PDB file of C-alpha atoms in Angstrom:
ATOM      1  CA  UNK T  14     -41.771 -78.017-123.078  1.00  0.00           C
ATOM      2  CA  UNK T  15     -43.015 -74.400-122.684  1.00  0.00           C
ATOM      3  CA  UNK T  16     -39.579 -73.163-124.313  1.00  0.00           C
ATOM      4  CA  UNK T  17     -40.356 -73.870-127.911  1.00  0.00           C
ATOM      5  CA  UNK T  18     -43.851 -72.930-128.240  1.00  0.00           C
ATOM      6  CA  UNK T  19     -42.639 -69.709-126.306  1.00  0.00           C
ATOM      7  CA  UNK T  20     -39.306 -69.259-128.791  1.00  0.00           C
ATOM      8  CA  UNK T  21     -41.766 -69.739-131.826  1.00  0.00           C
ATOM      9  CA  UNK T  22     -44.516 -66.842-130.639  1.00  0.00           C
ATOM     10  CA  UNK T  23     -41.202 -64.842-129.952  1.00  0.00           C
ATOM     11  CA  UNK T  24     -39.161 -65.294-133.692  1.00  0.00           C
ATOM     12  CA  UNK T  25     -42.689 -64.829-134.930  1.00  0.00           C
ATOM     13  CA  UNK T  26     -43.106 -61.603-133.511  1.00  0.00           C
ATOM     14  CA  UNK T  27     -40.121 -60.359-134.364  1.00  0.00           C
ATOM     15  CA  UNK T  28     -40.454 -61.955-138.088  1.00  0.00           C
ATOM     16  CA  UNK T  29     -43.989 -59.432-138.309  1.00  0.00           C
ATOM     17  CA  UNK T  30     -42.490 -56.693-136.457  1.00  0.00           C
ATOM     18  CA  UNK T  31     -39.246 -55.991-138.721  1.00  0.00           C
ATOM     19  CA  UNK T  32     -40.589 -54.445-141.764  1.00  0.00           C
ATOM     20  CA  UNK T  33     -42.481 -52.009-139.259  1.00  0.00           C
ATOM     21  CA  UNK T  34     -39.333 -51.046-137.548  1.00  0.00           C
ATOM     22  CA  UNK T  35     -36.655 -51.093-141.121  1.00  0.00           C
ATOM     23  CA  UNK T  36     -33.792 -49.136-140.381  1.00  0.00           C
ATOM     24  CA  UNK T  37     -32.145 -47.670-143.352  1.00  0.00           C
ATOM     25  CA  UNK T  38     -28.930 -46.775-143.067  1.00  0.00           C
ATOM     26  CA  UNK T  39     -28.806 -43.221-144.371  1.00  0.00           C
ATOM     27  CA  UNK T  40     -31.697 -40.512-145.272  1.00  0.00           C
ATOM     28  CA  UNK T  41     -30.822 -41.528-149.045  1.00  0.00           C
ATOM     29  CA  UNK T  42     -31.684 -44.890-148.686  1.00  0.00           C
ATOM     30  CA  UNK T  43     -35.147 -44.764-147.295  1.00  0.00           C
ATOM     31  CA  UNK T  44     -35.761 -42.084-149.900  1.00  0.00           C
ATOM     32  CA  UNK T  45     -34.671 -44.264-152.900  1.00  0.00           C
ATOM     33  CA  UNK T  46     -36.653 -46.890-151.081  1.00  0.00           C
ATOM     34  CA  UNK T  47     -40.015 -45.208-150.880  1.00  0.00           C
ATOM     35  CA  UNK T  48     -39.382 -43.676-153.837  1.00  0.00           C
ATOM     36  CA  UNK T  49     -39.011 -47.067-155.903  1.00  0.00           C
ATOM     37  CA  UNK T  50     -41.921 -48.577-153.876  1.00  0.00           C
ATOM     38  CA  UNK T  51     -44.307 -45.664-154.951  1.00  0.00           C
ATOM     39  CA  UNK T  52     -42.800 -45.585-158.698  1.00  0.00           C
ATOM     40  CA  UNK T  53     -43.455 -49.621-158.735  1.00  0.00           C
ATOM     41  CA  UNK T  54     -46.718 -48.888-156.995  1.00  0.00           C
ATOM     42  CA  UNK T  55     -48.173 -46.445-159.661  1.00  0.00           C
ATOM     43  CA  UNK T  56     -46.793 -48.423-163.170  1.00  0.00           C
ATOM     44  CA  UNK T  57     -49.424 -51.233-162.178  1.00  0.00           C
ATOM     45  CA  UNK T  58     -51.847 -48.537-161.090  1.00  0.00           C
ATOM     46  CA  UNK T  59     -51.227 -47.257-164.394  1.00  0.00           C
ATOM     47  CA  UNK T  60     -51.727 -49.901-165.872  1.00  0.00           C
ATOM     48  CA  UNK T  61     -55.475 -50.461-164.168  1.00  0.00           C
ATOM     49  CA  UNK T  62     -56.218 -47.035-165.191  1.00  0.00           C
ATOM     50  CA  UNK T  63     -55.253 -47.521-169.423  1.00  0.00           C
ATOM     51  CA  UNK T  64     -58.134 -50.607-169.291  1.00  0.00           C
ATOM     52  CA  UNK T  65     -60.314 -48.656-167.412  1.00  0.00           C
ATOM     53  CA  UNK T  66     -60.262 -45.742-169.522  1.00  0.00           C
ATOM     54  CA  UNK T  67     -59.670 -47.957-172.958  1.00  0.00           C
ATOM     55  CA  UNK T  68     -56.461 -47.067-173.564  1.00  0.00           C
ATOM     56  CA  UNK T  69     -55.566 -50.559-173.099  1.00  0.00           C
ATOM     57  CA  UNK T  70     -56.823 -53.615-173.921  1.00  0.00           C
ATOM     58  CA  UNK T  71     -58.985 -55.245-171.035  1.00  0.00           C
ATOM     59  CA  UNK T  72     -57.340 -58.575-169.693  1.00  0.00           C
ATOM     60  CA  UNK T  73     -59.094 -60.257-166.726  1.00  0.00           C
ATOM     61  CA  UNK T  74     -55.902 -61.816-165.213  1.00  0.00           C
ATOM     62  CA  UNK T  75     -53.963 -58.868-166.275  1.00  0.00           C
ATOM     63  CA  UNK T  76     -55.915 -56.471-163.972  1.00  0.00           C
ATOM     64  CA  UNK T  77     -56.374 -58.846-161.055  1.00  0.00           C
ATOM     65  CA  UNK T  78     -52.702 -59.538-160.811  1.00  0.00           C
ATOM     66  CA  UNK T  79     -51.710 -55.870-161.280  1.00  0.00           C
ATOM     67  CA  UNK T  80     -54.731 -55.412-158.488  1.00  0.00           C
ATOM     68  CA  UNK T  81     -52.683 -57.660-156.304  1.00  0.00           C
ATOM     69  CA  UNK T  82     -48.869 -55.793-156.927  1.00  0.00           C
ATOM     70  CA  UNK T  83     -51.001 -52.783-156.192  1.00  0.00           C
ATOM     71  CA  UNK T  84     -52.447 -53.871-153.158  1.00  0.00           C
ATOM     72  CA  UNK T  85     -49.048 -55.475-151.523  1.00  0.00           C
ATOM     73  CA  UNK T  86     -46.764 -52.533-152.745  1.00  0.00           C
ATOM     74  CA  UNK T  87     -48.965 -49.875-150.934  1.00  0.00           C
ATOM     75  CA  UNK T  88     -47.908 -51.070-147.956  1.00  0.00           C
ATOM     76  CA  UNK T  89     -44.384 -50.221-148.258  1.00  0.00           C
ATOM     77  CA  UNK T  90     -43.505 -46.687-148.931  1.00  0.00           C
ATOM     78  CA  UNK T  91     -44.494 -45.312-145.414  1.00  0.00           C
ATOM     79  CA  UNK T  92     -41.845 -46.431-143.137  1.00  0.00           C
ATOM     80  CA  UNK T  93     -39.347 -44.771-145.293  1.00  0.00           C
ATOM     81  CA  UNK T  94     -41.428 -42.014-144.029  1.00  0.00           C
ATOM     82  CA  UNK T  95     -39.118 -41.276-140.518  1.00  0.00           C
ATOM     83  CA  UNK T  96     -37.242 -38.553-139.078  1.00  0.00           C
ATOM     84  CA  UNK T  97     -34.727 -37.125-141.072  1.00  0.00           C
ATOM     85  CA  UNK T  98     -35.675 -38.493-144.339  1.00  0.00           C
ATOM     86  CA  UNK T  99     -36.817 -35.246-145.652  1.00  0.00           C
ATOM     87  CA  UNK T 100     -33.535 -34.644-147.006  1.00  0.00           C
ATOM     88  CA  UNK T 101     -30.588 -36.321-148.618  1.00  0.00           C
ATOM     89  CA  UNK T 102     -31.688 -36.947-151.867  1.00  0.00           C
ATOM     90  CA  UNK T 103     -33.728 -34.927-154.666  1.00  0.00           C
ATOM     91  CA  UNK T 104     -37.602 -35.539-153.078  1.00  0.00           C
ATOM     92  CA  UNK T 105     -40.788 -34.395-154.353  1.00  0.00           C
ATOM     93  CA  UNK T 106     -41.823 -34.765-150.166  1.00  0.00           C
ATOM     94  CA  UNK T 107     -43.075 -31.841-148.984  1.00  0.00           C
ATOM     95  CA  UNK T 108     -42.067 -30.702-145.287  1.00  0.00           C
ATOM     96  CA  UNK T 109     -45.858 -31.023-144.463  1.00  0.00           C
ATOM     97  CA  UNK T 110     -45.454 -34.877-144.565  1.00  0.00           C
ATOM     98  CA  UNK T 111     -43.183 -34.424-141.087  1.00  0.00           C
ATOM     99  CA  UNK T 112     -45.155 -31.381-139.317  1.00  0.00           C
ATOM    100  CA  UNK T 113     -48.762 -33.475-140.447  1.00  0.00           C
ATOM    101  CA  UNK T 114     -47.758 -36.993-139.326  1.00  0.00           C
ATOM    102  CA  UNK T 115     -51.073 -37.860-138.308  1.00  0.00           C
ATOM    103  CA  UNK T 116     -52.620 -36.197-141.172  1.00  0.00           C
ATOM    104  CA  UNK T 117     -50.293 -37.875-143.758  1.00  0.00           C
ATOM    105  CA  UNK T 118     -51.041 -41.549-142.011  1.00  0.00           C
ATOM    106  CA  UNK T 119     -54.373 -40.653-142.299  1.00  0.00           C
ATOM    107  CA  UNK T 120     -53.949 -40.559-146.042  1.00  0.00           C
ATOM    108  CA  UNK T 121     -51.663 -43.463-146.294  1.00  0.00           C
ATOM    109  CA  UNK T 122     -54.352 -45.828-144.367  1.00  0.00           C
ATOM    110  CA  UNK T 123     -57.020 -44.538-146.559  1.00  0.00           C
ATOM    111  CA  UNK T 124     -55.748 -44.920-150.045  1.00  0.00           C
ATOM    112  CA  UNK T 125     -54.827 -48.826-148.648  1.00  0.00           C
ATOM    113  CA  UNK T 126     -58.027 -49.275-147.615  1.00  0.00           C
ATOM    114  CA  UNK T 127     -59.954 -48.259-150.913  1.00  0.00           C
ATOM    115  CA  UNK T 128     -57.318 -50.165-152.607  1.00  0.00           C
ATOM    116  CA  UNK T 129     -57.761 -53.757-150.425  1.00  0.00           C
ATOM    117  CA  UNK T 130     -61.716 -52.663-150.000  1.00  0.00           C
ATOM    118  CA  UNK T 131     -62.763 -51.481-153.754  1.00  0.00           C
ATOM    119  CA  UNK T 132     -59.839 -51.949-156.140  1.00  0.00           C
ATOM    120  CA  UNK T 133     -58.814 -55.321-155.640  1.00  0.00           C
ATOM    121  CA  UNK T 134     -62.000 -56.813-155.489  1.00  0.00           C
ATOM    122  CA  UNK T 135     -63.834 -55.083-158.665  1.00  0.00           C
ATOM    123  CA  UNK T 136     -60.545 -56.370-160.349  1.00  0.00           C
ATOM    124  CA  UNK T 137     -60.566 -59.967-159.314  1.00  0.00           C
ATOM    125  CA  UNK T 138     -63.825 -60.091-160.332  1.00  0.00           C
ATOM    126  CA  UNK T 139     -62.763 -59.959-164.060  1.00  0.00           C
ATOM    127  CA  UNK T 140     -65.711 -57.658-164.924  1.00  0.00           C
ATOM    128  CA  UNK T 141     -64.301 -54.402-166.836  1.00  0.00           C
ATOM    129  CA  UNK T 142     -67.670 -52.162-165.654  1.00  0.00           C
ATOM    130  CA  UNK T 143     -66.690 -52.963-162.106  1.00  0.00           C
ATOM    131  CA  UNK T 144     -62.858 -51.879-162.611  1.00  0.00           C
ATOM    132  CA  UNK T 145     -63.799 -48.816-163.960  1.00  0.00           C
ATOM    133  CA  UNK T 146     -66.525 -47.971-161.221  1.00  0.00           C
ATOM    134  CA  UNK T 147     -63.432 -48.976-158.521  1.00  0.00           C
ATOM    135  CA  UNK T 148     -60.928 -47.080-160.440  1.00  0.00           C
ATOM    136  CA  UNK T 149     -62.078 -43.474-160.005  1.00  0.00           C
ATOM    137  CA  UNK T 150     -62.462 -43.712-155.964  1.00  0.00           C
ATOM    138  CA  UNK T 151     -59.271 -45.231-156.194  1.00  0.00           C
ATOM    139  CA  UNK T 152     -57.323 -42.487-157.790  1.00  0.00           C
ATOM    140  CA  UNK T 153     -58.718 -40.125-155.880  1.00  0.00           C
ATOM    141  CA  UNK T 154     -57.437 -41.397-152.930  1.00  0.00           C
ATOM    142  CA  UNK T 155     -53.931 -41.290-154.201  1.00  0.00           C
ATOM    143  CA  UNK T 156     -54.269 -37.806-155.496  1.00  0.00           C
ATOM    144  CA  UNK T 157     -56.065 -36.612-152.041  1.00  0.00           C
ATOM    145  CA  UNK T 158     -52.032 -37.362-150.938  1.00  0.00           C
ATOM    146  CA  UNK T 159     -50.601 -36.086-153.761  1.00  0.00           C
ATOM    147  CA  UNK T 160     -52.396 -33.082-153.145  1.00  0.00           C
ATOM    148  CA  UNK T 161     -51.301 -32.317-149.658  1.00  0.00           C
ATOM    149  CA  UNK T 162     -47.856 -33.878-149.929  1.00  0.00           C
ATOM    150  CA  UNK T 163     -46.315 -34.009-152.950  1.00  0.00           C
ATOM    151  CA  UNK T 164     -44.653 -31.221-154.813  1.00  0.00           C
ATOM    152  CA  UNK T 165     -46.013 -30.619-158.367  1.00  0.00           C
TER     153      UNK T 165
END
């Protein structure tokens, strides 16, 4: 009777546990795979930022659903993060992402926390003043990686 209960916990686990531990089969692929995520990850944060800063018109639904892409897609890029991904593919990575691993998690967990904490809320809320006040934080967590990490 214990055996199912037990089998369920266990393909449950391991159902939560894969996208932590994604292989990818070559360098390449984990690059084009972060790289996509990231490129996916700032269009909708790009689009947030045109109706904060009126370039756009303001839609309610509009931000809260790009909120939500936002918010789900910025937890992808990192585990295509691993050893021996620095190369294999044009990268704007910079070697300091693999000598400052702590550092660069750091950075990760931070900009997904502002994101989950500030962004998606002041968009759900469907008040423009509030998207605007959550956008700036926002970006600057990005660029705080962008900074350290990315090559101009």
């Amino acid at each position: 009777m214990k055996t199912i209960p037990t089998l369920l916990l266990a393909l449950s686990a391991a159902a939560f546990s894969l996208p932590a531990a994604a292989q990818f089969a070559k360098p390449e692929d984990a690059i084009k795979f972060r790289q996509s995520a990231l490129t996916v990850m700032g269009t909708y944060f790009s689009r947030l930022g045109a109706m904060a800063n009126g370039k756009a018109p303001y839609d309610a639904a509009v931000a809260a659903a790009d909120a939500e892409l936002v918010a789900m897609v910025s937890h992808l890029p990192w585990q295509a993060f691993g050893p021996g991904t620095d190369k294999g593919r044009e990268t704007a990575a910079r070697p300091e992402i693999w000598q400052e691993q702590a550092k660069f998690k750091e950075r990760a967990e931070k900009m997904q926390a502002t994101v989950a904490q500030t962004l998606l809320p002041a968009a759900r809320s469907g008040n423009l003043d509030q998207l605007k006040a959550a956008f700036g934080p926002t970006a600057q967590s990005c660029k705080a990686c962008h900074d350290d990490f990315r090559r101009k």
